[in-house]
Amino acid sequence: MRRSPAFETFRYAAIALALALTLLPILWMVSMAFKPIPEWSATGADLTWIPRAPTLDNFRFVFGESTSDLIVALERTAWRPILSSLLSAVFGTVIAMGCGTAAAYGLSRFGSGKNLPLALIQLRLFPPMAVMIPIMIMWAFLGLIDTWWGLALIYGIVTLPFAFWLMKTFFDEMPREIEEAALVEGCSRFRVFMKITLPMMRAPLASSALLVFILNWSDYLIALLLTTKNWVTIPVYMASLSSSMTGQLYGAKAALGLLAAIPPVILGIAIQKHLVRGLTFGALKQ
């Protein structure tokens, strides 16, 4: 059925509107990151989309350099929060994907009972604050408060259900005949998993790992409750950026937000050849 030109025009206009609404906050953040203090603290008619005098002062400021008489240099620079976010998010993703993939494969191939998969997602069914109170007590007892490995461990636990459910869906859609043929030829189950199954799961693994990494990287509540000073993450550090002279440091926050967007973007570009295939794995059946 051929669509009318009016319908096509409306369709493209709707797509353009949705794209504009999606990109406007990003464009505003990029613009704010390069504005000097008088521009990003302006109000009303003085606000502009394009910086009149672009500057890198906001980036220098978050890394410890005083760039104005109105704002003194920060006591805590962005170096440690960036390192904390990287370590906790990366190792949290490794923990979640490692445990989640193994559990998903085992349950997909050998599991019995319908309640076990639901039990793994119960952690996500409770209100976050109700779960975090006992976790804070346990982490304090174990000496894991304000440590990046404590954050990485809880990130791995919290995002484990996502990794499990995603990978289980992919394993369920994978033909078992390939594995059975290898078993008949004498391969052990572990060798089949390592040499045949995992290589075939590269695309689903990449797309699942990206989702889990973004969840860990953008977390605020857990890092706020489990860190105090030494190992705060980027979201927690960003919320603390303020000045008694100028109030909220929107330019510095925009600069840090722009820097925080780099790792997920780089990871997405690095796995883009697997990303679309992983997201659509199993969508079509013969």
mmCIF file of C-alpha atoms in Angstrom:
data_model
loop_
_atom_site.group_PDB
_atom_site.id
_atom_site.type_symbol
_atom_site.label_atom_id
_atom_site.label_comp_id
_atom_site.label_asym_id
_atom_site.label_seq_id
_atom_site.Cartn_x
_atom_site.Cartn_y
_atom_site.Cartn_z
ATOM 1 C CA MET A 1 0.000 0.000 0.000
ATOM 2 C CA ARG A 2 1.470 3.299 -1.097
ATOM 3 C CA ARG A 3 1.393 6.085 1.465
ATOM 4 C CA SER A 4 0.268 9.562 0.552
ATOM 5 C CA PRO A 5 2.733 12.469 0.425
ATOM 6 C CA ALA A 6 0.866 14.141 3.317
ATOM 7 C CA PHE A 7 1.395 11.083 5.498
ATOM 8 C CA GLU A 8 5.104 10.958 4.648
ATOM 9 C CA THR A 9 5.451 14.659 5.418
ATOM 10 C CA PHE A 10 3.756 14.206 8.792
ATOM 11 C CA ARG A 11 5.921 11.195 9.523
ATOM 12 C CA TYR A 12 9.194 12.981 8.855
ATOM 13 C CA ALA A 13 8.010 16.033 10.789
ATOM 14 C CA ALA A 14 7.211 13.834 13.801
ATOM 15 C CA ILE A 15 10.648 12.195 13.565
ATOM 16 C CA ALA A 16 12.339 15.589 13.352
ATOM 17 C CA LEU A 17 10.390 16.858 16.362
ATOM 18 C CA ALA A 18 11.270 13.787 18.431
ATOM 19 C CA LEU A 19 14.922 14.126 17.427
ATOM 20 C CA ALA A 20 14.953 17.809 18.341
ATOM 21 C CA LEU A 21 13.413 17.144 21.765
ATOM 22 C CA THR A 22 16.037 14.457 22.348
ATOM 23 C CA LEU A 23 19.014 16.531 21.251
ATOM 24 C CA LEU A 24 18.084 19.880 22.813
ATOM 25 C CA PRO A 25 19.287 18.976 26.339
ATOM 26 C CA ILE A 26 22.534 17.599 24.907
ATOM 27 C CA LEU A 27 23.119 20.701 22.798
ATOM 28 C CA TRP A 28 22.386 22.922 25.794
ATOM 29 C CA MET A 29 24.899 20.972 27.920
ATOM 30 C CA VAL A 30 27.576 21.302 25.235
ATOM 31 C CA SER A 31 26.885 25.025 24.902
ATOM 32 C CA MET A 32 26.929 25.569 28.669
ATOM 33 C CA ALA A 33 30.217 23.704 29.045
ATOM 34 C CA PHE A 34 32.029 26.282 26.913
ATOM 35 C CA LYS A 35 30.420 29.416 28.341
ATOM 36 C CA PRO A 36 32.269 31.749 30.732
ATOM 37 C CA ILE A 37 30.717 32.561 34.106
ATOM 38 C CA PRO A 38 28.776 35.699 33.036
ATOM 39 C CA GLU A 39 27.058 33.730 30.261
ATOM 40 C CA TRP A 40 26.064 30.560 32.094
ATOM 41 C CA SER A 41 24.884 32.549 35.106
ATOM 42 C CA ALA A 42 22.792 34.896 32.935
ATOM 43 C CA THR A 43 18.991 34.826 32.984
ATOM 44 C CA GLY A 44 16.123 35.858 30.739
ATOM 45 C CA ALA A 45 16.997 37.574 27.475
ATOM 46 C CA ASP A 46 20.733 37.315 28.180
ATOM 47 C CA LEU A 47 20.688 33.542 27.714
ATOM 48 C CA THR A 48 22.103 32.376 24.389
ATOM 49 C CA TRP A 49 22.436 28.993 22.729
ATOM 50 C CA ILE A 50 25.871 29.715 21.266
ATOM 51 C CA PRO A 51 28.617 31.008 23.595
ATOM 52 C CA ARG A 52 29.637 34.571 22.765
ATOM 53 C CA ALA A 53 33.131 34.004 24.132
ATOM 54 C CA PRO A 54 33.856 30.262 24.147
ATOM 55 C CA THR A 55 36.289 29.165 26.839
ATOM 56 C CA LEU A 56 37.781 26.046 28.415
ATOM 57 C CA ASP A 57 37.679 27.566 31.907
ATOM 58 C CA ASN A 58 34.933 25.196 33.060
ATOM 59 C CA PHE A 59 37.051 22.157 32.198
ATOM 60 C CA ARG A 60 40.121 23.625 33.859
ATOM 61 C CA PHE A 61 38.054 24.468 36.925
ATOM 62 C CA VAL A 62 36.778 20.925 37.564
ATOM 63 C CA PHE A 63 40.364 19.698 37.426
ATOM 64 C CA GLY A 64 41.503 22.103 40.128
ATOM 65 C CA GLU A 65 42.455 25.396 38.533
ATOM 66 C CA SER A 66 40.840 28.626 39.760
ATOM 67 C CA THR A 67 39.673 30.569 36.728
ATOM 68 C CA SER A 68 37.828 33.517 38.268
ATOM 69 C CA ASP A 69 37.845 35.809 41.262
ATOM 70 C CA LEU A 70 34.264 34.694 41.919
ATOM 71 C CA ILE A 71 35.183 31.015 42.268
ATOM 72 C CA VAL A 72 38.114 29.605 44.187
ATOM 73 C CA ALA A 73 39.822 26.369 43.211
ATOM 74 C CA LEU A 74 38.040 23.214 44.339
ATOM 75 C CA GLU A 75 39.307 21.281 47.325
ATOM 76 C CA ARG A 76 38.411 18.048 45.523
ATOM 77 C CA THR A 77 39.061 17.892 41.814
ATOM 78 C CA ALA A 78 37.323 15.638 39.317
ATOM 79 C CA TRP A 79 40.252 13.244 38.919
ATOM 80 C CA ARG A 80 39.333 10.941 41.819
ATOM 81 C CA PRO A 81 35.568 10.825 41.012
ATOM 82 C CA ILE A 82 36.359 9.950 37.395
ATOM 83 C CA LEU A 83 38.705 7.173 38.522
ATOM 84 C CA SER A 84 36.141 5.949 41.051
ATOM 85 C CA SER A 85 33.384 5.832 38.426
ATOM 86 C CA LEU A 86 35.593 3.991 35.948
ATOM 87 C CA LEU A 87 36.798 1.369 38.425
ATOM 88 C CA SER A 88 33.433 0.717 40.030
ATOM 89 C CA ALA A 89 31.459 0.697 36.764
ATOM 90 C CA VAL A 90 33.935 -1.493 34.857
ATOM 91 C CA PHE A 91 34.442 -4.077 37.592
ATOM 92 C CA GLY A 92 30.748 -3.994 38.481
ATOM 93 C CA THR A 93 29.948 -4.774 34.852
ATOM 94 C CA VAL A 94 32.483 -7.609 34.815
ATOM 95 C CA ILE A 95 30.936 -9.116 37.960
ATOM 96 C CA ALA A 96 27.370 -8.796 36.677
ATOM 97 C CA MET A 97 28.122 -10.124 33.206
ATOM 98 C CA GLY A 98 30.316 -12.966 34.451
ATOM 99 C CA CYS A 99 27.841 -14.230 37.043
ATOM 100 C CA GLY A 100 24.778 -13.389 34.972
ATOM 101 C CA THR A 101 26.064 -15.138 31.839
ATOM 102 C CA ALA A 102 27.030 -18.286 33.731
ATOM 103 C CA ALA A 103 23.696 -18.390 35.571
ATOM 104 C CA ALA A 104 21.725 -17.700 32.403
ATOM 105 C CA TYR A 105 23.477 -20.464 30.483
ATOM 106 C CA GLY A 106 23.041 -22.974 33.277
ATOM 107 C CA LEU A 107 19.360 -22.194 33.720
ATOM 108 C CA SER A 108 18.696 -22.085 29.991
ATOM 109 C CA ARG A 109 20.296 -25.480 29.377
ATOM 110 C CA PHE A 110 19.763 -27.392 32.631
ATOM 111 C CA GLY A 111 17.324 -25.383 34.725
ATOM 112 C CA SER A 112 14.074 -26.723 36.011
ATOM 113 C CA GLY A 113 11.350 -24.858 37.835
ATOM 114 C CA LYS A 114 9.726 -21.583 36.932
ATOM 115 C CA ASN A 115 10.350 -19.665 40.149
ATOM 116 C CA LEU A 116 14.155 -19.494 40.115
ATOM 117 C CA PRO A 117 14.439 -16.821 37.380
ATOM 118 C CA LEU A 118 11.877 -14.669 39.197
ATOM 119 C CA ALA A 119 13.828 -15.029 42.436
ATOM 120 C CA LEU A 120 16.877 -13.425 40.812
ATOM 121 C CA ILE A 121 14.983 -10.260 39.988
ATOM 122 C CA GLN A 122 13.408 -9.787 43.420
ATOM 123 C CA LEU A 123 16.173 -7.366 44.412
ATOM 124 C CA ARG A 124 14.860 -4.936 41.794
ATOM 125 C CA LEU A 125 11.256 -5.238 43.001
ATOM 126 C CA PHE A 126 11.869 -3.586 46.368
ATOM 127 C CA PRO A 127 12.067 0.203 46.789
ATOM 128 C CA PRO A 128 15.759 1.187 46.520
ATOM 129 C CA MET A 129 15.872 2.837 49.944
ATOM 130 C CA ALA A 130 14.402 -0.252 51.626
ATOM 131 C CA VAL A 131 17.196 -2.374 50.136
ATOM 132 C CA MET A 132 19.992 0.123 50.749
ATOM 133 C CA ILE A 133 19.476 0.363 54.522
ATOM 134 C CA PRO A 134 20.549 -3.244 55.268
ATOM 135 C CA ILE A 135 23.241 -3.004 52.584
ATOM 136 C CA MET A 136 24.718 0.061 54.285
ATOM 137 C CA ILE A 137 24.840 -1.832 57.583
ATOM 138 C CA MET A 138 26.529 -4.845 56.004
ATOM 139 C CA TRP A 139 29.004 -2.732 54.036
ATOM 140 C CA ALA A 140 29.917 -0.766 57.176
ATOM 141 C CA PHE A 141 30.492 -4.057 59.056
ATOM 142 C CA LEU A 142 32.698 -5.362 56.219
ATOM 143 C CA GLY A 143 34.637 -2.098 55.908
ATOM 144 C CA LEU A 144 33.469 -1.484 52.329
ATOM 145 C CA ILE A 145 32.036 1.997 52.861
ATOM 146 C CA ASP A 146 33.787 4.646 50.744
ATOM 147 C CA THR A 147 35.789 2.136 48.658
ATOM 148 C CA TRP A 148 35.636 1.609 44.927
ATOM 149 C CA TRP A 149 35.645 -2.187 45.312
ATOM 150 C CA GLY A 150 32.656 -1.927 47.642
ATOM 151 C CA LEU A 151 30.831 0.059 44.962
ATOM 152 C CA ALA A 152 31.894 -2.394 42.258
ATOM 153 C CA LEU A 153 30.575 -5.326 44.283
ATOM 154 C CA ILE A 154 27.172 -3.771 44.928
ATOM 155 C CA TYR A 155 26.942 -2.613 41.306
ATOM 156 C CA GLY A 156 27.586 -6.185 40.190
ATOM 157 C CA ILE A 157 24.889 -7.476 42.548
ATOM 158 C CA VAL A 158 22.301 -4.844 41.627
ATOM 159 C CA THR A 159 22.733 -5.198 37.855
ATOM 160 C CA LEU A 160 23.042 -8.995 37.947
ATOM 161 C CA PRO A 161 19.285 -9.500 37.295
ATOM 162 C CA PHE A 162 19.485 -7.375 34.130
ATOM 163 C CA ALA A 163 22.495 -9.315 32.849
ATOM 164 C CA PHE A 164 20.852 -12.626 33.706
ATOM 165 C CA TRP A 165 17.525 -11.932 32.037
ATOM 166 C CA LEU A 166 19.096 -10.479 28.913
ATOM 167 C CA MET A 167 21.539 -13.343 28.467
ATOM 168 C CA LYS A 168 18.964 -16.017 29.267
ATOM 169 C CA THR A 169 16.771 -14.715 26.464
ATOM 170 C CA PHE A 170 19.707 -14.915 24.061
ATOM 171 C CA PHE A 171 20.687 -18.424 25.176
ATOM 172 C CA ASP A 172 17.083 -19.629 24.813
ATOM 173 C CA GLU A 173 17.066 -18.389 21.209
ATOM 174 C CA MET A 174 20.389 -20.061 20.338
ATOM 175 C CA PRO A 175 20.029 -23.446 18.579
ATOM 176 C CA ARG A 176 21.133 -26.293 20.833
ATOM 177 C CA GLU A 177 21.985 -28.590 17.938
ATOM 178 C CA ILE A 178 25.401 -26.937 17.513
ATOM 179 C CA GLU A 179 26.339 -27.671 21.114
ATOM 180 C CA GLU A 180 24.950 -31.184 20.930
ATOM 181 C CA ALA A 181 27.033 -31.902 17.837
ATOM 182 C CA ALA A 182 30.171 -30.781 19.669
ATOM 183 C CA LEU A 183 29.268 -32.940 22.678
ATOM 184 C CA VAL A 184 28.834 -35.950 20.418
ATOM 185 C CA GLU A 185 32.331 -35.320 19.022
ATOM 186 C CA GLY A 186 33.773 -35.591 22.519
ATOM 187 C CA CYS A 187 33.949 -31.974 23.766
ATOM 188 C CA SER A 188 33.253 -31.400 27.422
ATOM 189 C CA ARG A 189 30.372 -29.126 28.404
ATOM 190 C CA PHE A 190 32.811 -26.478 29.673
ATOM 191 C CA ARG A 191 34.807 -26.559 26.429
ATOM 192 C CA VAL A 192 31.617 -26.288 24.393
ATOM 193 C CA PHE A 193 30.614 -23.254 26.439
ATOM 194 C CA MET A 194 33.998 -21.531 26.112
ATOM 195 C CA LYS A 195 34.868 -22.418 22.520
ATOM 196 C CA ILE A 196 31.492 -22.525 20.783
ATOM 197 C CA THR A 197 28.729 -20.861 22.781
ATOM 198 C CA LEU A 198 30.496 -17.715 23.972
ATOM 199 C CA PRO A 199 32.002 -16.857 20.542
ATOM 200 C CA MET A 200 28.518 -17.122 19.054
ATOM 201 C CA MET A 201 27.224 -14.829 21.812
ATOM 202 C CA ARG A 202 29.633 -11.961 21.103
ATOM 203 C CA ALA A 203 26.906 -9.618 19.884
ATOM 204 C CA PRO A 204 24.458 -10.280 22.749
ATOM 205 C CA LEU A 205 27.308 -10.059 25.259
ATOM 206 C CA ALA A 206 28.401 -6.697 23.849
ATOM 207 C CA SER A 207 24.918 -5.167 23.892
ATOM 208 C CA SER A 208 24.168 -6.495 27.396
ATOM 209 C CA ALA A 209 27.517 -5.284 28.739
ATOM 210 C CA LEU A 210 26.881 -1.807 27.336
ATOM 211 C CA LEU A 211 23.475 -1.604 29.051
ATOM 212 C CA VAL A 212 24.886 -2.824 32.381
ATOM 213 C CA PHE A 213 27.840 -0.432 32.146
ATOM 214 C CA ILE A 214 25.534 2.548 31.522
ATOM 215 C CA LEU A 215 23.396 1.578 34.530
ATOM 216 C CA ASN A 216 26.480 1.395 36.745
ATOM 217 C CA TRP A 217 28.113 4.499 35.297
ATOM 218 C CA SER A 218 25.053 6.707 35.786
ATOM 219 C CA ASP A 219 24.128 5.519 39.293
ATOM 220 C CA TYR A 220 23.620 8.225 41.909
ATOM 221 C CA LEU A 221 21.701 6.790 44.874
ATOM 222 C CA ILE A 222 24.004 3.861 45.692
ATOM 223 C CA ALA A 223 27.155 5.967 45.365
ATOM 224 C CA LEU A 224 25.612 8.719 47.476
ATOM 225 C CA LEU A 225 24.861 6.323 50.342
ATOM 226 C CA LEU A 226 28.000 4.161 50.177
ATOM 227 C CA THR A 227 30.664 6.834 49.653
ATOM 228 C CA THR A 228 31.584 9.781 51.829
ATOM 229 C CA LYS A 229 34.697 11.541 50.552
ATOM 230 C CA ASN A 230 37.520 9.517 49.041
ATOM 231 C CA TRP A 231 35.722 7.509 46.354
ATOM 232 C CA VAL A 232 32.641 9.498 45.369
ATOM 233 C CA THR A 233 31.569 8.977 41.763
ATOM 234 C CA ILE A 234 30.937 11.559 39.061
ATOM 235 C CA PRO A 235 27.164 11.948 39.703
ATOM 236 C CA VAL A 236 27.723 12.513 43.437
ATOM 237 C CA TYR A 237 30.610 14.872 42.825
ATOM 238 C CA MET A 238 28.627 16.790 40.225
ATOM 239 C CA ALA A 239 25.784 17.382 42.674
ATOM 240 C CA SER A 240 28.235 18.968 45.114
ATOM 241 C CA LEU A 241 29.514 21.599 42.691
ATOM 242 C CA SER A 242 28.324 24.939 44.026
ATOM 243 C CA SER A 243 29.748 28.282 45.132
ATOM 244 C CA SER A 244 28.721 30.751 47.822
ATOM 245 C CA MET A 245 29.214 33.559 45.292
ATOM 246 C CA THR A 246 27.479 32.193 42.195
ATOM 247 C CA GLY A 247 25.301 29.363 43.551
ATOM 248 C CA GLN A 248 25.111 26.273 41.352
ATOM 249 C CA LEU A 249 28.119 25.949 39.048
ATOM 250 C CA TYR A 250 26.170 25.095 35.917
ATOM 251 C CA GLY A 251 29.113 25.606 33.589
ATOM 252 C CA ALA A 252 31.343 23.265 35.608
ATOM 253 C CA LYS A 253 28.535 20.701 35.853
ATOM 254 C CA ALA A 254 27.985 20.849 32.104
ATOM 255 C CA ALA A 255 31.706 20.386 31.476
ATOM 256 C CA LEU A 256 31.836 17.403 33.815
ATOM 257 C CA GLY A 257 28.659 15.989 32.271
ATOM 258 C CA LEU A 258 30.245 16.253 28.845
ATOM 259 C CA LEU A 259 33.290 14.377 30.087
ATOM 260 C CA ALA A 260 31.076 11.768 31.752
ATOM 261 C CA ALA A 261 29.348 11.061 28.432
ATOM 262 C CA ILE A 262 32.635 10.100 26.747
ATOM 263 C CA PRO A 263 33.166 6.535 28.117
ATOM 264 C CA PRO A 264 29.686 5.200 27.173
ATOM 265 C CA VAL A 265 29.984 6.806 23.737
ATOM 266 C CA ILE A 266 33.439 5.300 23.172
ATOM 267 C CA LEU A 267 32.217 1.890 24.333
ATOM 268 C CA GLY A 268 29.186 2.123 22.061
ATOM 269 C CA ILE A 269 31.351 3.024 19.062
ATOM 270 C CA ALA A 270 33.800 0.221 19.856
ATOM 271 C CA ILE A 271 31.061 -2.437 19.832
ATOM 272 C CA GLN A 272 28.776 -0.888 17.240
ATOM 273 C CA LYS A 273 29.285 -3.754 14.789
ATOM 274 C CA HIS A 274 27.869 -6.125 17.422
ATOM 275 C CA LEU A 275 25.332 -3.756 18.929
ATOM 276 C CA VAL A 276 22.500 -3.896 16.379
ATOM 277 C CA ARG A 277 22.840 -7.646 15.929
ATOM 278 C CA GLY A 278 22.867 -8.150 19.687
ATOM 279 C CA LEU A 279 19.788 -6.005 20.252
ATOM 280 C CA THR A 280 17.854 -7.870 17.540
ATOM 281 C CA PHE A 281 19.181 -11.356 18.341
ATOM 282 C CA GLY A 282 16.298 -13.779 18.304
ATOM 283 C CA ALA A 283 13.801 -11.190 17.106
ATOM 284 C CA LEU A 284 13.031 -13.203 13.960
ATOM 285 C CA LYS A 285 12.329 -16.926 13.897
ATOM 286 C CA GLN A 286 12.017 -19.235 10.971
#
